[in-house]
Amino acid sequence: MSDGLTALPMRDRFGRRIDYLRISVTDKCNLRCVYCMPVEGLPWIPREELLTDDEIVRVVREFAALGTRRLRITGGEPTVRPGLAELVRRLAAVPGIEDIALSTNGVLLPKMAAELRAAGVRRVNISLDTLREDRFERIARRPARVYREIREGIEAAEAAGFDPVKINVVVLRGWNDDEIEDFAALTRERPWHVRFIELMPTGANLEIVDAFISADEILARVRALGTLEPVPGPLGNGPARYYAFPGAPGTVGVITPLSHTYCMRCNRVRLLADGQLRTCLFGTHQVDLRTPLRAGRPLGPVILDALAEKPERHYLQLGSDVGSGGLLALSQTGG
Ligand code: SAM
Ligand code: SF4
């Protein structure tokens, strides 16, 4: 390990090793995906409550000293935060940080992919819910030209050398589920890791909860195309389960927050854009890091106390936001 750091990864009271921090760098977004953010947007975090670059770097230093090795930069849409590449460059220089990944909708990647790669982002997850330009407007509530930018963004990510490139597809019955086979077939041609995500109910998407389609059904449709073998999956393997067609350069993954719980393998906590530390994506438990940070107090004890309260599992339920911990949208936590 670099710089002689010896901190062991933190463990929570269930023995889970927590070495992964997801950082939401903004709650804003340049898309309005129908399953995520309402067209009119959400009540945005006031500017003075957002963590500055200096503050995010300080939080990450404290986490790294406690054994955190991997970061994911997310949002809202992280690329709309001014100066993101410079922030990444600073985070990559924090002793102990070994891996930085990015979750993005890809819109700004044609302009930013190369500088983000050079700044230290190694891996990228890009959301792409349709392969059909004419559908994009209905799903993302933005014009078709934005779709073309995303497709260019995926090319730019490949050209910039991100490895792996993962494509996240939220599957919605009646919206894009007839494209499951097309997405899966792409993994036979391209080194894409296509991950189908089950729709998670939150306060802002209850009108479409009927569009839920389970990973079992998704996989059954993919299997109709040919033999699928379970595979270990690409680097950064988190909650997804991966499969591949024999000889295919890419993989097919499923993320199953509702139909199968993966909480026993949870290795992460989330820093929100306003400095709240959320110990479970769908838990009500969160701890304010901004106040001690701005008061100049050490964060280590606060982080360890928060971890001691990390819930054993989430209680998300099909068709209801009761178990979503008061979340309006995943854009508030970074997913
Ligand atoms: N804006 C970036 C993006 O779209 O990739 C990062 C933030 S977004 C909240 C992270 C991931 O959560 C995306 O893959 C998105 O498709 C997914 N997501 C958002 N809302 C969701 C929901 N209600 N159910 C399932 N996945 C969701
Ligand atoms: Fe924006 Fe990502 Fe939410 Fe879509 S899923 S509205 S791109 S934050």
Short mmCIF file of C-alpha atoms and ligand atoms in Angstrom, two decimals:
data_model
loop_
_atom_site.label_atom_id
_atom_site.label_comp_id
_atom_site.label_asym_id
_atom_site.label_seq_id
_atom_site.Cartn_x
_atom_site.Cartn_y
_atom_site.Cartn_z
CA MET A 1 0.00 0.00 0.00
CA SER A 2 1.20 3.52 -0.78
CA ASP A 3 2.55 5.94 1.84
CA GLY A 4 2.92 3.30 4.50
CA LEU A 5 -0.75 3.42 5.49
CA THR A 6 -1.69 0.52 7.68
CA ALA A 7 -5.32 1.25 8.57
CA LEU A 8 -7.51 -1.81 8.25
CA PRO A 9 -10.83 -1.36 6.48
CA MET A 10 -13.59 -0.50 8.92
CA ARG A 11 -16.03 -3.19 9.91
CA ASP A 12 -19.59 -2.63 11.00
CA ARG A 13 -21.33 -4.47 13.83
CA PHE A 14 -22.36 -7.24 11.42
CA GLY A 15 -18.73 -7.82 10.46
CA ARG A 16 -19.11 -6.28 7.03
CA ARG A 17 -15.92 -4.72 5.74
CA ILE A 18 -16.62 -1.11 4.68
CA ASP A 19 -13.91 0.09 2.33
CA TYR A 20 -15.96 1.88 -0.30
CA LEU A 21 -17.29 5.45 -0.18
CA ARG A 22 -19.78 6.79 -2.70
CA ILE A 23 -19.68 10.55 -2.99
CA SER A 24 -22.61 12.50 -4.38
CA VAL A 25 -20.99 15.73 -5.57
CA THR A 26 -24.24 17.42 -6.59
CA ASP A 27 -27.97 16.84 -6.31
CA LYS A 28 -28.64 18.51 -9.67
CA CYS A 29 -28.96 16.85 -13.05
CA ASN A 30 -29.20 17.69 -16.74
CA LEU A 31 -31.73 14.88 -17.37
CA ARG A 32 -35.11 14.07 -15.86
CA CYS A 33 -35.29 10.27 -16.03
CA VAL A 34 -38.88 9.25 -15.46
CA TYR A 35 -37.95 6.78 -12.68
CA CYS A 36 -35.72 9.26 -10.89
CA MET A 37 -36.32 13.01 -10.95
CA PRO A 38 -39.57 14.91 -11.56
CA VAL A 39 -39.66 17.18 -14.64
CA GLU A 40 -39.77 20.26 -12.42
CA GLY A 41 -36.72 19.06 -10.48
CA LEU A 42 -36.52 18.65 -6.71
CA PRO A 43 -35.97 21.06 -3.82
CA TRP A 44 -32.25 21.64 -4.43
CA ILE A 45 -29.73 21.77 -1.60
CA PRO A 46 -28.92 25.46 -0.89
CA ARG A 47 -25.49 26.41 -2.23
CA GLU A 48 -24.03 27.21 1.21
CA GLU A 49 -24.93 23.72 2.41
CA LEU A 50 -23.04 21.96 -0.39
CA LEU A 51 -19.63 20.66 0.54
CA THR A 52 -16.81 22.53 -1.15
CA ASP A 53 -13.97 20.74 -2.92
CA ASP A 54 -11.73 21.36 0.10
CA GLU A 55 -14.33 19.85 2.40
CA ILE A 56 -14.83 16.75 0.25
CA VAL A 57 -11.08 16.20 0.16
CA ARG A 58 -10.92 16.49 3.94
CA VAL A 59 -13.72 13.96 4.40
CA VAL A 60 -11.97 11.56 2.05
CA ARG A 61 -8.69 11.96 3.94
CA GLU A 62 -10.48 10.93 7.13
CA PHE A 63 -12.11 7.95 5.44
CA ALA A 64 -8.81 6.89 3.88
CA ALA A 65 -7.17 7.02 7.32
CA LEU A 66 -9.89 4.60 8.48
CA GLY A 67 -9.15 2.17 5.66
CA THR A 68 -11.34 3.35 2.77
CA ARG A 69 -9.62 2.48 -0.52
CA ARG A 70 -12.26 2.94 -3.22
CA LEU A 71 -14.38 5.91 -4.20
CA ARG A 72 -17.27 6.36 -6.60
CA ILE A 73 -18.20 9.83 -7.76
CA THR A 74 -21.91 10.18 -8.41
CA GLY A 75 -24.74 12.72 -8.24
CA GLY A 76 -27.37 13.87 -9.33
CA GLU A 77 -25.21 14.12 -12.37
CA PRO A 78 -21.62 14.53 -11.18
CA THR A 79 -20.31 16.00 -14.44
CA VAL A 80 -22.43 19.15 -13.96
CA ARG A 81 -20.42 20.08 -10.87
CA PRO A 82 -17.96 22.82 -11.93
CA GLY A 83 -14.33 21.73 -11.71
CA LEU A 84 -15.06 18.01 -11.31
CA ALA A 85 -11.79 16.88 -12.93
CA GLU A 86 -9.73 19.00 -10.54
CA LEU A 87 -11.63 17.56 -7.57
CA VAL A 88 -10.97 14.04 -8.84
CA ARG A 89 -7.28 14.84 -9.27
CA ARG A 90 -7.13 15.92 -5.63
CA LEU A 91 -9.02 12.85 -4.41
CA ALA A 92 -6.74 10.55 -6.40
CA ALA A 93 -3.78 12.10 -4.55
CA VAL A 94 -5.19 11.29 -1.08
CA PRO A 95 -2.88 8.67 0.50
CA GLY A 96 -4.60 5.29 0.60
CA ILE A 97 -7.11 5.92 -2.21
CA GLU A 98 -6.49 3.25 -4.82
CA ASP A 99 -9.47 3.36 -7.12
CA ILE A 100 -11.90 6.04 -8.32
CA ALA A 101 -14.96 5.26 -10.42
CA LEU A 102 -17.68 7.51 -11.84
CA SER A 103 -21.42 7.07 -12.37
CA THR A 104 -22.74 9.37 -15.09
CA ASN A 105 -25.51 9.77 -17.62
CA GLY A 106 -22.78 10.32 -20.22
CA VAL A 107 -24.16 13.56 -21.68
CA LEU A 108 -20.99 15.55 -20.97
CA LEU A 109 -18.50 12.73 -21.61
CA PRO A 110 -17.72 13.81 -25.18
CA LYS A 111 -16.13 16.91 -23.63
CA MET A 112 -14.95 15.50 -20.34
CA ALA A 113 -13.97 11.81 -20.75
CA ALA A 114 -10.31 12.39 -21.50
CA GLU A 115 -9.74 14.95 -18.73
CA LEU A 116 -11.54 12.79 -16.16
CA ARG A 117 -9.47 9.76 -17.15
CA ALA A 118 -6.29 11.82 -16.88
CA ALA A 119 -7.42 13.14 -13.49
CA GLY A 120 -7.62 9.60 -12.11
CA VAL A 121 -11.06 8.10 -12.81
CA ARG A 122 -10.37 4.51 -13.85
CA ARG A 123 -13.80 3.06 -14.35
CA VAL A 124 -17.12 4.43 -15.50
CA ASN A 125 -20.77 3.41 -15.27
CA ILE A 126 -22.96 5.09 -17.87
CA SER A 127 -26.76 5.05 -17.70
CA LEU A 128 -28.43 4.20 -21.00
CA ASP A 129 -32.04 3.06 -20.85
CA THR A 130 -32.74 2.76 -24.55
CA LEU A 131 -30.94 2.01 -27.80
CA ARG A 132 -33.66 3.88 -29.69
CA GLU A 133 -33.26 7.60 -30.10
CA ASP A 134 -37.01 8.06 -30.62
CA ARG A 135 -37.66 6.69 -27.11
CA PHE A 136 -35.20 8.83 -25.23
CA GLU A 137 -37.40 11.89 -24.96
CA ARG A 138 -40.13 9.94 -23.18
CA ILE A 139 -37.75 8.31 -20.70
CA ALA A 140 -35.25 11.11 -20.00
CA ARG A 141 -37.54 14.07 -20.79
CA ARG A 142 -34.81 15.72 -22.89
CA PRO A 143 -34.54 16.13 -26.71
CA ALA A 144 -33.12 13.46 -29.01
CA ARG A 145 -29.93 15.42 -29.67
CA VAL A 146 -29.01 14.80 -26.01
CA TYR A 147 -29.30 11.09 -26.73
CA ARG A 148 -26.77 11.43 -29.53
CA GLU A 149 -24.42 13.14 -27.08
CA ILE A 150 -24.72 10.18 -24.70
CA ARG A 151 -23.90 7.72 -27.47
CA GLU A 152 -20.88 9.86 -28.36
CA GLY A 153 -20.07 9.95 -24.66
CA ILE A 154 -19.91 6.14 -24.52
CA GLU A 155 -17.53 6.15 -27.50
CA ALA A 156 -15.46 8.86 -25.81
CA ALA A 157 -15.28 6.79 -22.62
CA GLU A 158 -13.99 3.78 -24.54
CA ALA A 159 -11.48 5.92 -26.42
CA ALA A 160 -10.28 7.51 -23.17
CA GLY A 161 -9.41 4.07 -21.83
CA PHE A 162 -11.90 3.62 -19.00
CA ASP A 163 -11.89 -0.04 -18.11
CA PRO A 164 -14.40 -1.45 -17.65
CA VAL A 165 -17.25 0.54 -19.18
CA LYS A 166 -20.49 -0.55 -17.55
CA ILE A 167 -23.87 0.35 -19.01
CA ASN A 168 -26.72 0.68 -16.51
CA VAL A 169 -30.23 0.02 -17.80
CA VAL A 170 -33.24 0.55 -15.55
CA VAL A 171 -35.83 -1.80 -17.02
CA LEU A 172 -39.40 -0.54 -17.14
CA ARG A 173 -42.25 -2.65 -18.42
CA GLY A 174 -43.95 -0.94 -21.34
CA TRP A 175 -41.17 1.60 -21.70
CA ASN A 176 -37.99 -0.26 -22.66
CA ASP A 177 -38.42 -3.92 -21.67
CA ASP A 178 -38.69 -4.93 -25.33
CA GLU A 179 -35.02 -3.88 -25.64
CA ILE A 180 -33.67 -6.36 -23.08
CA GLU A 181 -32.63 -8.76 -25.83
CA ASP A 182 -31.00 -5.99 -27.91
CA PHE A 183 -28.96 -4.76 -24.95
CA ALA A 184 -27.90 -8.31 -24.07
CA ALA A 185 -26.96 -9.09 -27.68
CA LEU A 186 -24.61 -6.09 -27.68
CA THR A 187 -22.40 -7.88 -25.14
CA ARG A 188 -21.58 -10.43 -27.86
CA GLU A 189 -20.11 -7.67 -30.01
CA ARG A 190 -18.70 -5.12 -27.61
CA PRO A 191 -16.79 -5.29 -24.30
CA TRP A 192 -19.72 -3.69 -22.52
CA HIS A 193 -20.93 -4.83 -19.14
CA VAL A 194 -24.66 -4.27 -19.43
CA ARG A 195 -26.35 -4.24 -16.03
CA PHE A 196 -30.11 -4.43 -15.83
CA ILE A 197 -31.41 -2.68 -12.71
CA GLU A 198 -34.74 -3.36 -11.07
CA LEU A 199 -36.85 -0.24 -10.58
CA MET A 200 -36.59 0.96 -6.98
CA PRO A 201 -39.63 2.80 -5.61
CA THR A 202 -38.99 6.27 -4.21
CA GLY A 203 -41.30 9.13 -3.29
CA ALA A 204 -41.06 10.77 -6.71
CA ASN A 205 -41.63 7.76 -8.97
CA LEU A 206 -44.70 6.11 -7.47
CA GLU A 207 -46.74 6.81 -10.61
CA ILE A 208 -44.68 4.28 -12.53
CA VAL A 209 -44.15 1.58 -9.89
CA ASP A 210 -46.30 -0.77 -11.98
CA ALA A 211 -43.49 -0.76 -14.54
CA PHE A 212 -41.37 -2.92 -12.20
CA ILE A 213 -39.97 -6.01 -13.84
CA SER A 214 -37.97 -8.54 -11.89
CA ALA A 215 -34.42 -9.60 -12.62
CA ASP A 216 -35.63 -13.21 -12.88
CA GLU A 217 -37.90 -12.25 -15.75
CA ILE A 218 -35.15 -10.18 -17.35
CA LEU A 219 -32.70 -13.09 -17.16
CA ALA A 220 -35.27 -15.51 -18.53
CA ARG A 221 -35.63 -13.29 -21.59
CA VAL A 222 -31.86 -13.04 -22.01
CA ARG A 223 -31.51 -16.82 -21.71
CA ALA A 224 -33.86 -17.23 -24.65
CA LEU A 225 -31.02 -15.80 -26.78
CA GLY A 226 -28.55 -18.55 -25.84
CA THR A 227 -26.62 -20.22 -23.02
CA LEU A 228 -25.63 -17.86 -20.22
CA GLU A 229 -22.78 -18.77 -17.88
CA PRO A 230 -22.34 -17.14 -14.44
CA VAL A 231 -19.05 -15.19 -14.44
CA PRO A 232 -17.17 -13.30 -11.72
CA GLY A 233 -17.85 -9.97 -13.42
CA PRO A 234 -15.61 -6.98 -14.04
CA LEU A 235 -13.55 -5.04 -11.51
CA GLY A 236 -15.69 -3.12 -9.07
CA ASN A 237 -18.12 -5.98 -8.71
CA GLY A 238 -20.69 -4.70 -6.22
CA PRO A 239 -24.27 -5.82 -5.81
CA ALA A 240 -24.61 -7.11 -9.40
CA ARG A 241 -24.62 -10.77 -10.44
CA TYR A 242 -22.94 -11.32 -13.81
CA TYR A 243 -23.39 -13.75 -16.70
CA ALA A 244 -21.90 -14.06 -20.17
CA PHE A 245 -22.64 -15.74 -23.48
CA PRO A 246 -19.82 -18.16 -24.38
CA GLY A 247 -16.97 -16.23 -26.03
CA ALA A 248 -18.67 -12.85 -25.62
CA PRO A 249 -16.41 -9.85 -24.87
CA GLY A 250 -19.00 -8.31 -22.57
CA THR A 251 -21.22 -9.48 -19.72
CA VAL A 252 -24.84 -9.21 -18.67
CA GLY A 253 -25.47 -8.25 -15.04
CA VAL A 254 -28.55 -7.86 -12.90
CA ILE A 255 -28.96 -5.64 -9.86
CA THR A 256 -31.79 -6.88 -7.73
CA PRO A 257 -32.56 -4.57 -4.84
CA LEU A 258 -36.12 -5.86 -4.57
CA SER A 259 -36.23 -9.46 -5.62
CA HIS A 260 -32.97 -10.55 -3.96
CA THR A 261 -31.35 -8.68 -1.15
CA TYR A 262 -27.58 -8.26 -1.27
CA CYS A 263 -27.30 -6.35 1.99
CA MET A 264 -25.21 -9.05 3.68
CA ARG A 265 -22.41 -8.22 1.21
CA CYS A 266 -22.75 -4.43 1.59
CA ASN A 267 -19.33 -2.75 1.65
CA ARG A 268 -20.26 0.92 1.33
CA VAL A 269 -21.51 4.14 2.85
CA ARG A 270 -22.60 7.33 1.08
CA LEU A 271 -21.53 10.93 1.47
CA LEU A 272 -24.31 13.21 0.23
CA ALA A 273 -23.66 16.56 -1.44
CA ASP A 274 -24.60 18.44 1.74
CA GLY A 275 -22.24 16.46 3.95
CA GLN A 276 -24.71 13.94 5.37
CA LEU A 277 -23.26 10.47 5.77
CA ARG A 278 -25.88 7.89 4.83
CA THR A 279 -25.10 4.41 6.04
CA CYS A 280 -27.74 2.62 3.92
CA LEU A 281 -29.15 3.73 0.57
CA PHE A 282 -32.67 3.08 1.82
CA GLY A 283 -32.26 3.68 5.53
CA THR A 284 -33.37 6.69 7.53
CA HIS A 285 -30.07 6.69 9.36
CA GLN A 286 -27.73 9.48 8.41
CA VAL A 287 -25.18 11.53 10.29
CA ASP A 288 -24.16 15.12 9.71
CA LEU A 289 -20.46 15.44 8.87
CA ARG A 290 -20.67 19.04 7.67
CA THR A 291 -21.12 20.59 11.13
CA PRO A 292 -18.06 18.96 12.74
CA LEU A 293 -16.14 19.52 9.52
CA ARG A 294 -16.86 23.26 9.52
CA ALA A 295 -16.15 23.44 13.25
CA GLY A 296 -12.72 21.96 12.60
CA ARG A 297 -13.42 18.85 14.68
CA PRO A 298 -11.97 15.45 13.72
CA LEU A 299 -14.40 13.29 11.77
CA GLY A 300 -12.97 9.87 12.55
CA PRO A 301 -14.98 9.28 15.75
CA VAL A 302 -18.18 10.59 14.09
CA ILE A 303 -17.68 8.23 11.14
CA LEU A 304 -17.06 5.24 13.41
CA ASP A 305 -20.14 6.06 15.50
CA ALA A 306 -22.20 6.29 12.31
CA LEU A 307 -20.91 2.94 11.14
CA ALA A 308 -21.94 1.34 14.40
CA GLU A 309 -25.51 2.26 13.47
CA LYS A 310 -25.40 0.98 9.89
CA PRO A 311 -28.61 -1.03 9.42
CA GLU A 312 -28.42 -4.74 8.73
CA ARG A 313 -30.55 -4.47 5.56
CA HIS A 314 -33.00 -2.28 3.74
CA TYR A 315 -36.75 -2.75 3.75
CA LEU A 316 -37.63 -1.65 0.25
CA GLN A 317 -41.01 -2.94 -0.85
CA LEU A 318 -42.52 -3.47 -4.23
CA GLY A 319 -44.99 -0.73 -5.15
CA SER A 320 -44.41 1.52 -2.13
CA ASP A 321 -41.85 4.04 -0.94
CA VAL A 322 -42.39 3.02 2.69
CA GLY A 323 -39.01 1.29 2.84
CA SER A 324 -37.08 3.93 0.92
CA GLY A 325 -36.05 5.88 4.00
CA GLY A 326 -37.85 9.06 2.94
CA LEU A 327 -36.01 9.31 -0.36
CA LEU A 328 -37.75 11.25 -3.10
CA ALA A 329 -35.26 10.14 -5.74
CA LEU A 330 -31.98 8.28 -6.03
CA SER A 331 -30.49 11.51 -7.35
CA GLN A 332 -30.48 12.69 -3.72
CA THR A 333 -28.06 9.96 -2.69
CA GLY A 334 -26.24 9.03 -5.88
CA GLY A 335 -27.81 5.57 -6.17
N1 SAM B 1 -26.74 10.67 -12.93
C1 SAM B 1 -25.92 9.53 -12.88
C2 SAM B 1 -26.51 8.39 -13.66
O1 SAM B 1 -27.65 8.48 -14.06
O2 SAM B 1 -25.80 7.41 -13.87
C3 SAM B 1 -25.58 9.07 -11.46
C4 SAM B 1 -26.67 9.11 -10.44
S1 SAM B 1 -28.01 7.97 -10.74
C5 SAM B 1 -29.03 8.28 -9.33
C6 SAM B 1 -27.24 6.39 -10.39
C7 SAM B 1 -27.95 5.20 -10.96
O3 SAM B 1 -29.21 5.05 -10.34
C8 SAM B 1 -28.25 5.27 -12.47
O4 SAM B 1 -27.80 4.10 -13.10
C9 SAM B 1 -29.74 5.35 -12.55
O5 SAM B 1 -30.25 4.76 -13.71
C10 SAM B 1 -30.15 4.61 -11.28
N2 SAM B 1 -31.47 4.94 -10.78
C11 SAM B 1 -31.97 6.16 -10.50
N3 SAM B 1 -33.22 6.06 -9.99
C12 SAM B 1 -33.51 4.74 -9.94
C13 SAM B 1 -34.63 3.99 -9.50
N4 SAM B 1 -35.69 4.57 -8.99
N5 SAM B 1 -34.57 2.64 -9.60
C14 SAM B 1 -33.47 2.02 -10.09
N6 SAM B 1 -32.38 2.67 -10.51
C15 SAM B 1 -32.39 4.01 -10.44
FE1 SF4 B 2 -30.23 12.38 -13.55
FE2 SF4 B 2 -29.07 10.03 -13.14
FE3 SF4 B 2 -31.44 10.63 -11.99
FE4 SF4 B 2 -31.35 10.28 -14.63
S1 SF4 B 2 -30.87 8.73 -13.04
S2 SF4 B 2 -32.40 11.97 -13.56
S3 SF4 B 2 -29.36 11.03 -15.12
S4 SF4 B 2 -29.51 11.59 -11.55
#
